[in-house]
């Protein structure tokens, strides 16, 4: 996804842009665009690509550095940490179960859906 060309990304208002930048970088680590010990794009490249303030990009990258997903090589840039993919997967699985699945089940309760119906529907959708 992130290849240095200008991108038409629409940021939503539901979370801060710096968090969305971090999520985009994580997505590209998960899908193999950025690999272990590989350099990611520079702050200037991200800023130009997304047409956003460099400080916003720095803040998003900073989140990933603090989480041990990226590391800095002095004077060279930011690189993908050895266990970055695993850390992202653990974090996102936790978020999936705590937030998304919890919200889904709360809505299912409001609609009176039985657990068996939900499970059957999930199985059906997985086959498609």
PDB file of N, CA, C and O in Angstrom, residues 20 26 28 30 32 34 67 76 79 83 89-90 93 95 101 106 109 121:
ATOM      1  N   UNK A  20      -4.128   6.681  13.007  1.00  0.00           N
ATOM      2  CA  UNK A  20      -4.452   6.090  11.713  1.00  0.00           C
ATOM      3  C   UNK A  20      -3.186   5.886  10.879  1.00  0.00           C
ATOM      4  O   UNK A  20      -3.069   4.900  10.149  1.00  0.00           O
ATOM      5  N   UNK A  26       1.316  -0.359  10.380  1.00  0.00           N
ATOM      6  CA  UNK A  26       1.112  -1.723  10.877  1.00  0.00           C
ATOM      7  C   UNK A  26       0.526  -2.621   9.798  1.00  0.00           C
ATOM      8  O   UNK A  26       0.972  -3.762   9.630  1.00  0.00           O
ATOM      9  N   UNK A  28       0.894  -2.429   6.663  1.00  0.00           N
ATOM     10  CA  UNK A  28       1.925  -2.748   5.675  1.00  0.00           C
ATOM     11  C   UNK A  28       2.991  -3.691   6.226  1.00  0.00           C
ATOM     12  O   UNK A  28       3.635  -4.405   5.464  1.00  0.00           O
ATOM     13  N   UNK A  30       2.063  -6.100   8.400  1.00  0.00           N
ATOM     14  CA  UNK A  30       1.305  -7.355   8.381  1.00  0.00           C
ATOM     15  C   UNK A  30       1.209  -7.953   6.978  1.00  0.00           C
ATOM     16  O   UNK A  30       1.278  -9.174   6.816  1.00  0.00           O
ATOM     17  N   UNK A  32       3.324  -7.520   4.530  1.00  0.00           N
ATOM     18  CA  UNK A  32       4.635  -7.794   3.949  1.00  0.00           C
ATOM     19  C   UNK A  32       5.231  -6.674   3.116  1.00  0.00           C
ATOM     20  O   UNK A  32       6.306  -6.838   2.545  1.00  0.00           O
ATOM     21  N   UNK A  34       6.420  -3.903   4.304  1.00  0.00           N
ATOM     22  CA  UNK A  34       7.624  -3.606   5.087  1.00  0.00           C
ATOM     23  C   UNK A  34       7.997  -4.870   5.849  1.00  0.00           C
ATOM     24  O   UNK A  34       7.191  -5.415   6.592  1.00  0.00           O
ATOM     25  N   UNK A  67       6.105   0.982  21.168  1.00  0.00           N
ATOM     26  CA  UNK A  67       5.580  -0.379  21.260  1.00  0.00           C
ATOM     27  C   UNK A  67       6.601  -1.423  20.803  1.00  0.00           C
ATOM     28  O   UNK A  67       6.317  -2.622  20.828  1.00  0.00           O
ATOM     29  N   UNK A  76      19.826   7.284   9.776  1.00  0.00           N
ATOM     30  CA  UNK A  76      19.373   6.506   8.620  1.00  0.00           C
ATOM     31  C   UNK A  76      17.861   6.431   8.489  1.00  0.00           C
ATOM     32  O   UNK A  76      17.334   6.348   7.392  1.00  0.00           O
ATOM     33  N   UNK A  79      13.182   1.580  11.118  1.00  0.00           N
ATOM     34  CA  UNK A  79      13.216   0.218  10.594  1.00  0.00           C
ATOM     35  C   UNK A  79      12.236  -0.672  11.349  1.00  0.00           C
ATOM     36  O   UNK A  79      11.903  -0.408  12.506  1.00  0.00           O
ATOM     37  N   UNK A  83      10.393  -8.654  15.871  1.00  0.00           N
ATOM     38  CA  UNK A  83       9.124  -9.294  16.244  1.00  0.00           C
ATOM     39  C   UNK A  83       7.928  -8.365  16.041  1.00  0.00           C
ATOM     40  O   UNK A  83       6.883  -8.540  16.681  1.00  0.00           O
ATOM     41  N   UNK A  89       0.030  -8.424  15.760  1.00  0.00           N
ATOM     42  CA  UNK A  89      -1.032  -9.434  15.798  1.00  0.00           C
ATOM     43  C   UNK A  89      -1.592  -9.607  17.201  1.00  0.00           C
ATOM     44  O   UNK A  89      -2.816  -9.674  17.378  1.00  0.00           O
ATOM     45  N   UNK A  90      -0.737  -9.649  18.198  1.00  0.00           N
ATOM     46  CA  UNK A  90      -1.190  -9.785  19.592  1.00  0.00           C
ATOM     47  C   UNK A  90      -2.042  -8.590  19.982  1.00  0.00           C
ATOM     48  O   UNK A  90      -3.131  -8.739  20.549  1.00  0.00           O
ATOM     49  N   UNK A  93      -5.400  -8.690  17.994  1.00  0.00           N
ATOM     50  CA  UNK A  93      -6.291  -9.755  18.467  1.00  0.00           C
ATOM     51  C   UNK A  93      -6.957  -9.325  19.766  1.00  0.00           C
ATOM     52  O   UNK A  93      -8.160  -9.526  19.945  1.00  0.00           O
ATOM     53  N   UNK A  95      -7.513  -6.281  20.787  1.00  0.00           N
ATOM     54  CA  UNK A  95      -8.485  -5.240  20.451  1.00  0.00           C
ATOM     55  C   UNK A  95      -9.733  -5.853  19.810  1.00  0.00           C
ATOM     56  O   UNK A  95     -10.853  -5.448  20.099  1.00  0.00           O
ATOM     57  N   UNK A 101     -15.622  -7.662  19.107  1.00  0.00           N
ATOM     58  CA  UNK A 101     -16.471  -8.801  19.430  1.00  0.00           C
ATOM     59  C   UNK A 101     -17.442  -8.456  20.557  1.00  0.00           C
ATOM     60  O   UNK A 101     -18.608  -8.851  20.522  1.00  0.00           O
ATOM     61  N   UNK A 106     -22.990  -7.361  22.137  1.00  0.00           N
ATOM     62  CA  UNK A 106     -23.960  -6.442  22.745  1.00  0.00           C
ATOM     63  C   UNK A 106     -25.102  -6.148  21.768  1.00  0.00           C
ATOM     64  O   UNK A 106     -26.272  -6.134  22.154  1.00  0.00           O
ATOM     65  N   UNK A 109     -27.348  -9.168  21.422  1.00  0.00           N
ATOM     66  CA  UNK A 109     -28.266  -9.272  22.564  1.00  0.00           C
ATOM     67  C   UNK A 109     -29.471  -8.351  22.371  1.00  0.00           C
ATOM     68  O   UNK A 109     -30.605  -8.740  22.645  1.00  0.00           O
ATOM     69  N   UNK A 121     -23.867 -18.069  11.268  1.00  0.00           N
ATOM     70  CA  UNK A 121     -23.669 -16.989  10.292  1.00  0.00           C
ATOM     71  C   UNK A 121     -22.180 -16.744  10.041  1.00  0.00           C
ATOM     72  O   UNK A 121     -21.755 -16.543   8.901  1.00  0.00           O
TER      73      UNK A 121
END
